[in-house]
GROMACS .gro file of C-alpha atoms in nm:
model
  430
    1MET     CA    1   0.023   0.002   0.003
    2GLY     CA    2   0.119   0.335  -0.028
    3GLY     CA    3   0.293   0.556   0.227
    4ALA     CA    4   0.177   0.915   0.377
    5GLY     CA    5   0.120   1.069   0.035
    6ALA     CA    6   0.100   1.474  -0.018
    7ARG     CA    7  -0.144   1.724   0.126
    8THR     CA    8  -0.432   1.922   0.026
    9ALA     CA    9  -0.476   2.284   0.043
   10ALA     CA   10  -0.684   2.196   0.347
   11GLY     CA   11  -0.387   2.032   0.508
   12GLU     CA   12  -0.562   1.651   0.475
   13THR     CA   13  -0.337   1.387   0.332
   14GLN     CA   14  -0.380   1.267  -0.024
   15PRO     CA   15  -0.383   0.900  -0.066
   16GLU     CA   16  -0.057   0.781  -0.240
   17PRO     CA   17  -0.091   0.529  -0.546
   18HIS     CA   18  -0.020   0.200  -0.538
   19THR     CA   19   0.303   0.081  -0.684
   20LEU     CA   20   0.368  -0.202  -0.947
   21PRO     CA   21   0.733  -0.159  -1.070
   22MET     CA   22   0.772  -0.350  -1.372
   23ARG     CA   23   1.119  -0.359  -1.588
   24ALA     CA   24   1.203  -0.567  -1.876
   25SER     CA   25   1.335  -0.565  -2.226
   26CYS     CA   26   1.111  -0.613  -2.501
   27THR     CA   27   1.348  -0.863  -2.614
   28ALA     CA   28   1.360  -1.056  -2.290
   29TYR     CA   29   0.989  -1.047  -2.283
   30GLU     CA   30   0.884  -1.190  -2.607
   31SER     CA   31   1.182  -1.461  -2.581
   32PHE     CA   32   1.095  -1.558  -2.230
   33TYR     CA   33   0.671  -1.607  -2.310
   34THR     CA   34   0.743  -1.874  -2.564
   35GLN     CA   35   0.357  -2.052  -2.499
   36THR     CA   36   0.046  -1.869  -2.544
   37VAL     CA   37  -0.277  -2.033  -2.481
   38ARG     CA   38  -0.628  -1.903  -2.489
   39ALA     CA   39  -0.948  -1.961  -2.260
   40LEU     CA   40  -1.295  -1.896  -2.270
   41ASP     CA   41  -1.270  -1.867  -2.643
   42GLY     CA   42  -0.972  -1.670  -2.690
   43ALA     CA   43  -1.088  -1.409  -2.415
   44VAL     CA   44  -0.842  -1.435  -2.181
   45VAL     CA   45  -0.454  -1.475  -2.282
   46ILE     CA   46  -0.257  -1.691  -2.076
   47ARG     CA   47   0.130  -1.674  -2.129
   48ALA     CA   48   0.420  -1.892  -1.970
   49HIS     CA   49   0.803  -1.978  -2.059
   50GLU     CA   50   0.855  -2.303  -2.267
   51HIS     CA   51   0.947  -2.515  -1.930
   52VAL     CA   52   0.582  -2.470  -1.789
   53SER     CA   53   0.433  -2.796  -1.864
   54THR     CA   54   0.094  -2.816  -2.123
   55ASP     CA   55  -0.064  -2.991  -1.849
   56ALA     CA   56  -0.050  -2.679  -1.619
   57LEU     CA   57  -0.154  -2.474  -1.891
   58ALA     CA   58  -0.459  -2.707  -1.950
   59VAL     CA   59  -0.565  -2.645  -1.601
   60ALA     CA   60  -0.527  -2.285  -1.610
   61CYS     CA   61  -0.736  -2.237  -1.894
   62ASP     CA   62  -1.002  -2.472  -1.721
   63ARG     CA   63  -0.991  -2.265  -1.409
   64VAL     CA   64  -1.003  -1.944  -1.604
   65GLY     CA   65  -1.309  -2.076  -1.715
   66ARG     CA   66  -1.476  -2.203  -1.397
   67VAL     CA   67  -1.416  -1.847  -1.239
   68LEU     CA   68  -1.499  -1.609  -1.529
   69GLY     CA   69  -1.724  -1.859  -1.756
   70GLY     CA   70  -2.065  -1.771  -1.588
   71CYS     CA   71  -1.979  -1.382  -1.572
   72ALA     CA   72  -2.188  -1.171  -1.786
   73SER     CA   73  -2.020  -1.093  -2.123
   74SER     CA   74  -1.941  -0.754  -2.047
   75VAL     CA   75  -1.673  -0.873  -1.744
   76ARG     CA   76  -1.469  -1.066  -2.051
   77SER     CA   77  -1.497  -0.747  -2.256
   78ASN     CA   78  -1.368  -0.533  -1.990
   79LEU     CA   79  -1.076  -0.735  -1.939
   80ARG     CA   80  -1.008  -0.786  -2.260
   81ALA     CA   81  -1.041  -0.387  -2.339
   82ALA     CA   82  -0.797  -0.344  -2.056
   83GLY     CA   83  -0.550  -0.552  -2.186
   84ALA     CA   84  -0.555  -0.817  -1.910
   85GLU     CA   85  -0.338  -1.157  -1.950
   86LEU     CA   86  -0.269  -1.427  -1.700
   87ARG     CA   87   0.118  -1.548  -1.640
   88VAL     CA   88   0.220  -1.898  -1.558
   89VAL     CA   89   0.539  -1.920  -1.346
   90GLY     CA   90   0.733  -2.233  -1.360
   91LYS     CA   91   0.723  -2.460  -1.050
   92ASP     CA   92   1.106  -2.476  -0.997
   93SER     CA   93   1.161  -2.065  -1.069
   94PRO     CA   94   1.127  -1.801  -0.835
   95LEU     CA   95   0.871  -1.540  -0.931
   96THR     CA   96   1.134  -1.280  -1.002
   97THR     CA   97   1.225  -1.520  -1.298
   98LEU     CA   98   0.957  -1.363  -1.478
   99PRO     CA   99   1.079  -1.039  -1.672
  100GLU     CA  100   0.815  -0.815  -1.551
  101PHE     CA  101   0.986  -0.871  -1.175
  102ARG     CA  102   1.353  -0.968  -1.288
  103HIS     CA  103   1.468  -0.610  -1.120
  104LEU     CA  104   1.321  -0.723  -0.771
  105ARG     CA  105   1.533  -1.025  -0.723
  106GLY     CA  106   1.684  -0.987  -0.383
  107VAL     CA  107   1.537  -0.641  -0.297
  108LYS     CA  108   1.384  -0.618   0.043
  109GLY     CA  109   1.054  -0.493   0.060
  110GLY     CA  110   0.920  -0.646  -0.259
  111LEU     CA  111   0.709  -0.472  -0.512
  112THR     CA  112   0.589  -0.164  -0.275
  113LEU     CA  113   0.887  -0.143  -0.014
  114HIS     CA  114   0.644  -0.147   0.254
  115GLU     CA  115   0.655  -0.483   0.336
  116GLY     CA  116   0.916  -0.521   0.579
  117ASP     CA  117   1.268  -0.719   0.498
  118ALA     CA  118   1.097  -0.992   0.269
  119THR     CA  119   1.186  -1.007  -0.084
  120LEU     CA  120   0.917  -1.087  -0.336
  121ASP     CA  121   1.042  -1.458  -0.356
  122GLU     CA  122   1.029  -1.454  -0.005
  123ARG     CA  123   0.665  -1.309   0.024
  124SER     CA  124   0.481  -1.473  -0.271
  125ARG     CA  125   0.420  -1.720  -0.540
  126GLY     CA  126   0.154  -1.515  -0.685
  127GLN     CA  127   0.044  -1.156  -0.810
  128GLY     CA  128  -0.282  -0.996  -0.893
  129GLY     CA  129  -0.328  -0.654  -1.069
  130LEU     CA  130  -0.365  -0.644  -1.478
  131PHE     CA  131  -0.187  -0.923  -1.559
  132PRO     CA  132  -0.212  -1.168  -1.280
  133VAL     CA  133   0.067  -1.447  -1.189
  134CYS     CA  134   0.003  -1.804  -1.078
  135GLY     CA  135   0.283  -2.101  -0.962
  136GLU     CA  136   0.268  -2.390  -1.218
  137GLU     CA  137   0.265  -2.641  -0.875
  138ASN     CA  138  -0.053  -2.448  -0.760
  139LEU     CA  139  -0.209  -2.576  -1.082
  140LEU     CA  140  -0.046  -2.914  -1.119
  141ASP     CA  141  -0.139  -3.029  -0.740
  142CYS     CA  142  -0.317  -2.790  -0.523
  143ALA     CA  143  -0.353  -3.011  -0.266
  144SER     CA  144   0.035  -3.048  -0.213
  145ASP     CA  145   0.154  -2.696  -0.308
  146PRO     CA  146   0.420  -2.631  -0.010
  147ARG     CA  147   0.316  -2.284   0.024
  148TYR     CA  148  -0.071  -2.269  -0.054
  149ALA     CA  149  -0.194  -2.618   0.052
  150GLY     CA  150  -0.555  -2.646  -0.076
  151ARG     CA  151  -0.587  -2.287  -0.241
  152ASP     CA  152  -0.657  -2.218  -0.560
  153ILE     CA  153  -0.399  -1.918  -0.654
  154LEU     CA  154  -0.533  -1.868  -0.982
  155ALA     CA  155  -0.867  -1.813  -0.875
  156HIS     CA  156  -0.724  -1.593  -0.592
  157GLU     CA  157  -0.511  -1.358  -0.839
  158LEU     CA  158  -0.753  -1.355  -1.135
  159ALA     CA  159  -1.030  -1.235  -0.862
  160HIS     CA  160  -0.799  -0.928  -0.822
  161CYS     CA  161  -0.774  -0.850  -1.188
  162LEU     CA  162  -1.166  -0.917  -1.204
  163PHE     CA  163  -1.212  -0.680  -0.926
  164GLU     CA  164  -1.005  -0.403  -1.091
  165TYR     CA  165  -1.061  -0.444  -1.422
  166GLY     CA  166  -1.356  -0.646  -1.490
  167LEU     CA  167  -1.612  -0.498  -1.258
  168ASP     CA  168  -1.743  -0.126  -1.267
  169ASP     CA  169  -1.759   0.142  -0.996
  170ALA     CA  170  -2.110   0.015  -0.903
  171LEU     CA  171  -2.054  -0.326  -0.804
  172ARG     CA  172  -1.710  -0.259  -0.645
  173ALA     CA  173  -1.934   0.017  -0.439
  174ARG     CA  174  -2.161  -0.299  -0.340
  175ILE     CA  175  -1.839  -0.524  -0.246
  176ARG     CA  176  -1.689  -0.242  -0.047
  177ALA     CA  177  -2.037  -0.175   0.128
  178GLN     CA  178  -2.048  -0.562   0.233
  179PHE     CA  179  -1.661  -0.544   0.344
  180ALA     CA  180  -1.731  -0.278   0.596
  181ARG     CA  181  -2.055  -0.438   0.719
  182SER     CA  182  -1.923  -0.822   0.743
  183VAL     CA  183  -1.544  -0.694   0.833
  184GLU     CA  184  -1.556  -0.393   1.000
  185VAL     CA  185  -1.887  -0.353   1.168
  186GLU     CA  186  -1.985  -0.715   1.265
  187ARG     CA  187  -1.612  -0.833   1.260
  188ARG     CA  188  -1.703  -1.209   1.105
  189TRP     CA  189  -1.330  -1.246   0.980
  190ASP     CA  190  -1.149  -1.163   1.319
  191ARG     CA  191  -0.910  -1.425   1.454
  192LYS     CA  192  -1.110  -1.535   1.793
  193LYS     CA  193  -0.953  -1.546   2.126
  194GLU     CA  194  -1.124  -1.653   2.447
  195SER     CA  195  -1.284  -1.349   2.651
  196ASP     CA  196  -1.220  -1.113   2.363
  197SER     CA  197  -1.383  -0.824   2.432
  198SER     CA  198  -1.135  -0.558   2.256
  199PRO     CA  199  -1.248  -0.296   2.017
  200GLN     CA  200  -1.239  -0.353   1.624
  201LYS     CA  201  -0.906  -0.587   1.516
  202ALA     CA  202  -0.661  -0.440   1.321
  203PRO     CA  203  -0.620  -0.604   0.959
  204SER     CA  204  -0.329  -0.801   1.093
  205GLU     CA  205  -0.530  -0.975   1.362
  206ARG     CA  206  -0.815  -1.088   1.090
  207ALA     CA  207  -0.803  -1.372   0.839
  208TYR     CA  208  -0.667  -1.250   0.519
  209ALA     CA  209  -0.998  -1.160   0.402
  210GLY     CA  210  -0.985  -0.902   0.635
  211THR     CA  211  -0.713  -0.702   0.507
  212ASN     CA  212  -0.884  -0.484   0.269
  213VAL     CA  213  -1.165  -0.518   0.008
  214ASP     CA  214  -0.940  -0.632  -0.229
  215GLU     CA  215  -0.849  -0.936  -0.082
  216TYR     CA  216  -1.197  -0.979   0.084
  217PHE     CA  217  -1.316  -1.018  -0.271
  218ALA     CA  218  -1.005  -1.258  -0.362
  219GLU     CA  219  -1.001  -1.476  -0.073
  220SER     CA  220  -1.426  -1.511  -0.072
  221THR     CA  221  -1.403  -1.599  -0.414
  222MET     CA  222  -1.177  -1.915  -0.311
  223TRP     CA  223  -1.414  -2.035  -0.114
  224TYR     CA  224  -1.727  -1.974  -0.362
  225ASP     CA  225  -1.925  -2.252  -0.513
  226ASP     CA  226  -2.214  -2.266  -0.743
  227THR     CA  227  -2.357  -2.588  -0.612
  228ALA     CA  228  -2.744  -2.561  -0.544
  229GLU     CA  229  -2.706  -2.646  -0.183
  230SER     CA  230  -2.472  -2.369  -0.086
  231LEU     CA  231  -2.646  -2.130  -0.300
  232LYS     CA  232  -2.978  -2.200  -0.167
  233THR     CA  233  -2.818  -2.155   0.189
  234ALA     CA  234  -2.714  -1.808   0.114
  235TYR     CA  235  -3.019  -1.721  -0.047
  236THR     CA  236  -3.239  -1.821   0.238
  237LEU     CA  237  -3.011  -1.636   0.472
  238THR     CA  238  -2.993  -1.308   0.278
  239THR     CA  239  -3.291  -1.294   0.059
  240SER     CA  240  -3.675  -1.230   0.093
  241GLY     CA  241  -3.827  -1.381  -0.254
  242ARG     CA  242  -3.623  -1.154  -0.476
  243GLY     CA  243  -3.574  -1.420  -0.751
  244ALA     CA  244  -3.329  -1.720  -0.755
  245PHE     CA  245  -2.949  -1.806  -0.835
  246PRO     CA  246  -2.842  -1.946  -1.147
  247ARG     CA  247  -2.715  -2.289  -1.125
  248ARG     CA  248  -2.402  -2.384  -1.402
  249ASP     CA  249  -2.272  -2.707  -1.516
  250SER     CA  250  -1.974  -2.816  -1.367
  251TRP     CA  251  -1.673  -2.795  -1.609
  252ARG     CA  252  -1.589  -3.136  -1.522
  253PRO     CA  253  -1.921  -3.337  -1.498
  254GLY     CA  254  -1.913  -3.588  -1.228
  255THR     CA  255  -1.685  -3.458  -0.980
  256ASP     CA  256  -1.787  -3.234  -0.694
  257THR     CA  257  -1.475  -3.031  -0.676
  258ALA     CA  258  -1.517  -2.885  -0.993
  259ARG     CA  259  -1.808  -2.687  -0.898
  260TYR     CA  260  -1.611  -2.465  -0.680
  261PHE     CA  261  -1.288  -2.257  -0.747
  262GLY     CA  262  -1.044  -2.376  -0.451
  263THR     CA  263  -1.169  -2.527  -0.138
  264HIS     CA  264  -1.091  -2.229   0.086
  265GLY     CA  265  -0.876  -1.904   0.174
  266ASP     CA  266  -0.689  -1.810   0.482
  267PHE     CA  267  -0.862  -1.961   0.744
  268ILE     CA  268  -1.020  -1.790   1.061
  269ASP     CA  269  -0.908  -2.046   1.287
  270ALA     CA  270  -0.648  -2.260   1.117
  271GLN     CA  271  -0.686  -2.547   1.397
  272ALA     CA  272  -1.070  -2.598   1.369
  273ARG     CA  273  -1.023  -2.559   0.971
  274HIS     CA  274  -1.316  -2.254   0.991
  275PRO     CA  275  -1.462  -2.159   0.792
  276PRO     CA  276  -1.466  -2.523   0.664
  277PRO     CA  277  -1.348  -2.590   0.305
  278GLY     CA  278  -1.531  -2.689   0.027
  279ALA     CA  279  -1.904  -2.643  -0.055
  280GLY     CA  280  -2.088  -2.416   0.175
  281GLY     CA  281  -1.788  -2.306   0.388
  282LEU     CA  282  -1.846  -1.922   0.322
  283ALA     CA  283  -2.194  -1.942   0.360
  284THR     CA  284  -2.100  -2.018   0.762
  285VAL     CA  285  -1.926  -1.703   0.788
  286ASP     CA  286  -2.066  -1.448   0.514
  287PRO     CA  287  -2.351  -1.547   0.344
  288GLU     CA  288  -2.449  -1.215   0.222
  289MET     CA  289  -2.114  -1.222   0.022
  290LEU     CA  290  -2.175  -1.542  -0.093
  291ALA     CA  291  -2.480  -1.412  -0.255
  292LEU     CA  292  -2.299  -1.123  -0.400
  293LEU     CA  293  -2.066  -1.383  -0.569
  294GLY     CA  294  -2.346  -1.566  -0.692
  295GLN     CA  295  -2.483  -1.297  -0.868
  296ILE     CA  296  -2.147  -1.163  -0.998
  297TYR     CA  297  -1.998  -1.496  -1.091
  298GLY     CA  298  -2.351  -1.640  -1.201
  299GLY     CA  299  -2.394  -1.359  -1.414
  300ILE     CA  300  -2.694  -1.177  -1.258
  301LEU     CA  301  -2.519  -0.878  -1.209
  302ALA     CA  302  -2.359  -0.745  -1.500
  303PRO     CA  303  -2.123  -0.462  -1.511
  304GLU     CA  304  -2.122  -0.171  -1.724
  305LEU     CA  305  -1.872  -0.176  -2.040
  306VAL     CA  306  -1.575   0.027  -1.903
  307VAL     CA  307  -1.436   0.279  -2.171
  308VAL     CA  308  -1.052   0.253  -2.233
  309SER     CA  309  -1.007   0.671  -2.309
  310GLN     CA  310  -0.690   0.761  -2.483
  311PHE     CA  311  -0.495   1.066  -2.403
  312PRO     CA  312  -0.429   1.303  -2.717
  313ASN     CA  313  -0.058   1.351  -2.797
  314GLU     CA  314  -0.123   1.716  -2.677
  315ALA     CA  315  -0.222   1.637  -2.339
  316LEU     CA  316   0.084   1.457  -2.284
  317HIS     CA  317   0.387   1.685  -2.349
  318VAL     CA  318   0.394   1.932  -2.043
  319THR     CA  319   0.611   1.981  -1.745
  320PRO     CA  320   0.536   1.846  -1.419
  321GLU     CA  321   0.483   2.212  -1.267
  322ALA     CA  322   0.230   2.290  -1.527
  323ALA     CA  323   0.021   1.971  -1.508
  324LEU     CA  324   0.039   1.984  -1.110
  325ALA     CA  325  -0.105   2.344  -1.132
  326ALA     CA  326  -0.349   2.260  -1.405
  327ASP     CA  327  -0.495   1.977  -1.189
  328ALA     CA  328  -0.465   2.192  -0.837
  329HIS     CA  329  -0.845   2.189  -0.816
  330ARG     CA  330  -0.822   1.829  -0.786
  331ASP     CA  331  -0.799   1.645  -0.425
  332GLY     CA  332  -0.675   1.349  -0.549
  333ARG     CA  333  -0.960   1.113  -0.372
  334GLU     CA  334  -1.117   0.973  -0.702
  335SER     CA  335  -0.967   0.655  -0.788
  336CYS     CA  336  -0.883   0.574  -1.135
  337LYS     CA  337  -0.630   0.345  -1.330
  338LEU     CA  338  -0.376   0.446  -1.602
  339LEU     CA  339  -0.201   0.218  -1.890
  340ILE     CA  340   0.118   0.349  -1.985
  341HIS     CA  341   0.207   0.199  -2.340
  342ASN     CA  342   0.574   0.209  -2.429
  343ALA     CA  343   0.633   0.314  -2.746
  344THR     CA  344   0.932   0.497  -2.756
  345GLY     CA  345   1.166   0.238  -2.867
  346ALA     CA  346   1.338   0.242  -2.532
  347ALA     CA  347   1.290   0.151  -2.173
  348VAL     CA  348   1.136   0.428  -1.950
  349ASP     CA  349   1.107   0.491  -1.595
  350VAL     CA  350   0.734   0.642  -1.430
  351PHE     CA  351   0.766   0.891  -1.152
  352TRP     CA  352   0.481   1.010  -0.918
  353ALA     CA  353   0.503   1.376  -0.916
  354HIS     CA  354   0.370   1.562  -0.619
  355ARG     CA  355   0.419   1.864  -0.375
  356GLN     CA  356   0.402   1.815   0.003
  357ALA     CA  357   0.218   2.077   0.023
  358LEU     CA  358  -0.046   2.164  -0.248
  359ASP     CA  359   0.106   2.457  -0.490
  360ARG     CA  360   0.388   2.518  -0.256
  361GLY     CA  361   0.721   2.364  -0.243
  362PRO     CA  362   0.953   2.173  -0.497
  363VAL     CA  363   0.824   1.914  -0.690
  364ILE     CA  364   0.916   1.580  -0.560
  365GLU     CA  365   0.929   1.286  -0.825
  366LYS     CA  366   0.896   0.920  -0.661
  367LEU     CA  367   1.004   0.632  -0.873
  368TYR     CA  368   0.705   0.367  -0.920
  369GLY     CA  369   0.821   0.123  -1.185
  370SER     CA  370   0.974   0.094  -1.522
  371VAL     CA  371   0.827  -0.061  -1.862
  372ALA     CA  372   0.989  -0.183  -2.158
  373SER     CA  373   0.984  -0.093  -2.508
  374GLY     CA  374   0.639  -0.219  -2.660
  375GLY     CA  375   0.527  -0.309  -2.259
  376VAL     CA  376   0.222  -0.208  -2.042
  377HIS     CA  377   0.278  -0.021  -1.691
  378ALA     CA  378  -0.043  -0.058  -1.501
  379GLN     CA  379  -0.098   0.176  -1.246
  380SER     CA  380  -0.368   0.275  -0.983
  381THR     CA  381  -0.396   0.614  -0.900
  382TYR     CA  382  -0.622   0.894  -0.831
  383ALA     CA  383  -0.760   1.175  -1.061
  384GLY     CA  384  -0.528   1.481  -1.072
  385HIS     CA  385  -0.204   1.277  -0.954
  386VAL     CA  386   0.047   1.370  -1.184
  387TRP     CA  387   0.294   1.107  -1.368
  388VAL     CA  388   0.589   1.182  -1.518
  389VAL     CA  389   0.795   0.974  -1.792
  390ARG     CA  390   1.140   0.948  -1.846
  391ARG     CA  391   1.439   0.758  -1.981
  392PRO     CA  392   1.614   0.531  -1.741
  393PRO     CA  393   1.972   0.636  -1.620
  394GLY     CA  394   2.245   0.570  -1.887
  395ASP     CA  395   1.982   0.562  -2.155
  396GLY     CA  396   2.134   0.824  -2.400
  397ASP     CA  397   2.175   1.057  -2.077
  398GLY     CA  398   2.542   0.959  -1.974
  399ALA     CA  399   2.527   0.955  -1.592
  400VAL     CA  400   2.230   1.210  -1.547
  401PRO     CA  401   1.995   1.054  -1.322
  402SER     CA  402   1.658   0.946  -1.439
  403ALA     CA  403   1.460   1.196  -1.221
  404GLU     CA  404   1.712   1.466  -1.373
  405ALA     CA  405   1.651   1.343  -1.750
  406PRO     CA  406   1.423   1.525  -1.978
  407ALA     CA  407   1.091   1.442  -1.948
  408VAL     CA  408   0.949   1.216  -2.231
  409CYS     CA  409   0.612   1.321  -2.119
  410VAL     CA  410   0.395   1.414  -1.846
  411ILE     CA  411   0.049   1.256  -1.750
  412ALA     CA  412  -0.230   1.428  -1.515
  413ALA     CA  413  -0.490   1.122  -1.466
  414ARG     CA  414  -0.835   1.158  -1.485
  415GLU     CA  415  -1.116   0.985  -1.345
  416GLY     CA  416  -1.205   0.611  -1.522
  417LEU     CA  417  -0.951   0.380  -1.724
  418TRP     CA  418  -0.726   0.576  -1.935
  419LYS     CA  419  -0.448   0.476  -2.164
  420ALA     CA  420  -0.128   0.692  -2.274
  421ILE     CA  421   0.062   0.578  -2.556
  422ILE     CA  422   0.412   0.716  -2.505
  423LEU     CA  423   0.590   0.796  -2.841
  424ALA     CA  424   1.001   0.858  -2.878
  425HIS     CA  425   0.934   1.250  -2.949
  426ARG     CA  426   0.833   1.524  -2.688
  427ASN     CA  427   0.686   1.878  -2.682
  428GLY     CA  428   0.613   1.836  -3.055
  429GLU     CA  429   0.972   1.727  -3.160
  430GLY     CA  430   1.066   1.434  -3.369
   0.00000   0.00000   0.00000
């Protein structure tokens, strides 16, 4: 998550955008992902290195179908428009083998540098975002996965991607409202202790679903199943005759386990294995969330089609100072997403530019990531936040630090989902 952030004119702290660093040469990217398959009739692209088994890719296709196959068609359209793709990392390869994360090998703090001393490889075998990642070992034998035994990590990471890029603001608002009720008010995901009368627990004292709304959706998805019995239970507990839930056929007829995504997420009580894994487990703790998932994964709730707008070239070629001045009226609290497509022919660095006090003090630039030539950097941010794209150190600028090199372009984020195509020229020059 972000840090303290900048301050508004009223002295309030602006939220700091999430970070997802990425650096990989275009050649390394193309030579690494030598296997490409498509799931759901081509709606979702899955990429992997040649060492990843075809069995794992077949399972990945099957699981993508289970998660997204019953959703409204607008979900798949939104993911396709944003350019979402799934990656599979080899079972014997660390996460930083992937070109997107290679520069983070051995870096303490991982992606955000706010994770203590753990490196990305020490902390995780999966990632969400626009390009979710899952380990091959979890696909081949989920039950014996040494890190995530019994947990479907593809479903978890794909749910992150769905939440961010497949749904619309109205559906995300419904999920946030349920998170507030279940986690923050009724404390259903708190880890229970004897004689516990303490105030609301911090996220570290909850099951992982209680960390934030993104993890709430992803973890709940791992418990979700579309068997008639479990959805009937959720329906009985949360509705009063407002229609029925759909029932999808199993992706593998004749097997009960094919009807749900991954048996369970992080237990509230690991010793008691609560909520219980398998069909109906989520209904014992959060039946309203199970009902909401049933409407999303069953196709009852269809998000609006998300428009991916493109910045005109003339909107990209300004200085950070000018962009900050032009957007000074924005308070930086309307969340949005920015897709930076690098068409410069060389790698570029991406910085968040801000002032500690609005309209006062020097412009501060914080490195948030790098993107290869031909690559895409997906950035969650806030309307009015200013992003500066520069060439990295030593790339035609000698020893000039990247933050001091001439800007290729400057982007002021706007509400919605925006694509910025970064060209080789700046300020109208070839």
